[in-house]
Amino acid sequence: MAITLFIQYKIHPFKHDEYEAYAKRWYDIVPRCGGELLGYWMPHEGTRDIAYCLINFESLAAYEAYREVIKADNDGAANFQAAADGDFILEENRSFLRRVE
C-alpha cells in the first residue's frame, strides 16, 4: 500500500527565507534517497507560521529505509543541521496518510 508522509511545520514567522532555502534543498535530496517529493508549501497569506510537506512512499517499510539513507546522505545531514542551527523550524508533526480510492 502506498503512503504519503504529511509533515506540518511550525516555522519562525520572521525566518521565511531560511525555511524556503531549506525546503528547496530537499527537492534534490529526497528523490535521491528514495522518496517521491510532492512538494513543500509555505505561508503566503494569513497564518505566517505554518508550512507543509508531502512525500510519497511505496510502503511504510520503504519510508523506514529512506530514513536510514537520508540520515547517511551528506547533503541530507547538512540540511538537517542547517535547520537545527538556523532555528527556523519550531515544531514538526508527521502523519502517514493513505489515499481513499
CSV table of C-alpha atoms in Angstrom, one decimal:
chain,number,residue,atom,x,y,z
A,1,MET,CA,0.0,0.0,0.0
A,2,ALA,CA,1.3,3.4,-1.0
A,3,ILE,CA,1.5,6.0,1.8
A,4,THR,CA,2.0,9.7,1.9
A,5,LEU,CA,4.0,11.4,4.6
A,6,PHE,CA,2.4,14.7,5.6
A,7,ILE,CA,4.6,17.0,7.6
A,8,GLN,CA,3.2,20.1,9.3
A,9,TYR,CA,5.9,22.6,10.3
A,10,LYS,CA,5.5,25.4,12.8
A,11,ILE,CA,8.1,27.9,11.4
A,12,HIS,CA,9.5,31.1,12.8
A,13,PRO,CA,7.3,33.8,11.2
A,14,PHE,CA,10.3,36.1,10.5
A,15,LYS,CA,12.6,33.4,9.1
A,16,HIS,CA,10.7,32.5,5.9
A,17,ASP,CA,13.8,32.9,3.7
A,18,GLU,CA,15.8,30.4,5.7
A,19,TYR,CA,12.9,27.9,5.7
A,20,GLU,CA,12.4,28.3,2.0
A,21,ALA,CA,16.1,27.7,1.2
A,22,TYR,CA,15.9,24.6,3.5
A,23,ALA,CA,12.8,23.3,1.6
A,24,LYS,CA,14.3,23.9,-1.8
A,25,ARG,CA,17.4,21.8,-1.0
A,26,TRP,CA,15.2,18.8,-0.3
A,27,TYR,CA,14.0,18.8,-3.9
A,28,ASP,CA,17.3,17.1,-4.9
A,29,ILE,CA,17.9,15.1,-1.8
A,30,VAL,CA,14.6,13.4,-1.2
A,31,PRO,CA,14.2,11.7,-4.6
A,32,ARG,CA,17.9,10.6,-4.5
A,33,CYS,CA,17.2,8.9,-1.1
A,34,GLY,CA,14.0,7.1,-2.2
A,35,GLY,CA,11.0,9.4,-1.6
A,36,GLU,CA,8.7,10.9,-4.2
A,37,LEU,CA,8.6,14.6,-3.1
A,38,LEU,CA,5.2,16.1,-3.9
A,39,GLY,CA,6.3,19.5,-2.6
A,40,TYR,CA,6.7,22.0,0.1
A,41,TRP,CA,4.2,24.7,0.8
A,42,MET,CA,4.8,27.8,3.0
A,43,PRO,CA,2.7,30.7,4.1
A,44,HIS,CA,1.5,33.2,1.6
A,45,GLU,CA,-1.4,35.0,3.2
A,46,GLY,CA,-3.0,34.5,6.6
A,47,THR,CA,-1.1,32.5,9.2
A,48,ARG,CA,2.6,33.1,8.9
A,49,ASP,CA,4.0,30.2,10.9
A,50,ILE,CA,2.6,27.1,9.3
A,51,ALA,CA,4.2,25.2,6.4
A,52,TYR,CA,3.6,21.7,4.9
A,53,CYS,CA,5.4,19.0,3.0
A,54,LEU,CA,4.1,15.8,1.3
A,55,ILE,CA,6.3,12.8,0.3
A,56,ASN,CA,5.0,9.6,-1.2
A,57,PHE,CA,6.5,6.1,-0.4
A,58,GLU,CA,5.6,2.7,-1.7
A,59,SER,CA,5.1,1.4,1.9
A,60,LEU,CA,5.9,2.1,5.5
A,61,ALA,CA,8.9,-0.2,5.1
A,62,ALA,CA,10.1,2.0,2.1
A,63,TYR,CA,9.8,5.0,4.4
A,64,GLU,CA,11.9,3.4,7.1
A,65,ALA,CA,14.6,2.5,4.5
A,66,TYR,CA,14.5,6.1,3.2
A,67,ARG,CA,15.0,7.5,6.8
A,68,GLU,CA,18.3,5.5,7.1
A,69,VAL,CA,19.5,6.6,3.7
A,70,ILE,CA,18.7,10.3,4.2
A,71,LYS,CA,20.5,10.4,7.6
A,72,ALA,CA,23.6,8.9,6.0
A,73,ASP,CA,23.4,11.2,2.9
A,74,ASN,CA,25.9,14.1,3.3
A,75,ASP,CA,23.5,16.7,1.9
A,76,GLY,CA,20.6,15.4,3.9
A,77,ALA,CA,22.7,15.5,7.1
A,78,ALA,CA,23.8,19.0,6.3
A,79,ASN,CA,20.3,20.2,5.7
A,80,PHE,CA,19.1,18.7,9.0
A,81,GLN,CA,22.0,20.6,10.7
A,82,ALA,CA,21.1,23.8,8.9
A,83,ALA,CA,17.6,23.6,10.4
A,84,ALA,CA,18.9,23.0,13.8
A,85,ASP,CA,21.5,25.8,13.6
A,86,GLY,CA,19.0,28.2,12.0
A,87,ASP,CA,16.2,27.7,14.5
A,88,PHE,CA,13.6,28.4,11.9
A,89,ILE,CA,11.6,25.2,12.4
A,90,LEU,CA,9.9,25.5,15.8
A,91,GLU,CA,7.9,22.3,15.7
A,92,GLU,CA,7.4,19.4,13.3
A,93,ASN,CA,4.4,17.0,13.2
A,94,ARG,CA,4.3,13.9,11.0
A,95,SER,CA,1.3,11.9,9.9
A,96,PHE,CA,1.1,9.0,7.5
A,97,LEU,CA,-1.9,9.0,5.1
A,98,ARG,CA,-3.3,6.6,2.6
A,99,ARG,CA,-5.3,7.7,-0.4
A,100,VAL,CA,-9.0,6.9,-0.4
A,101,GLU,CA,-10.0,5.1,-3.6
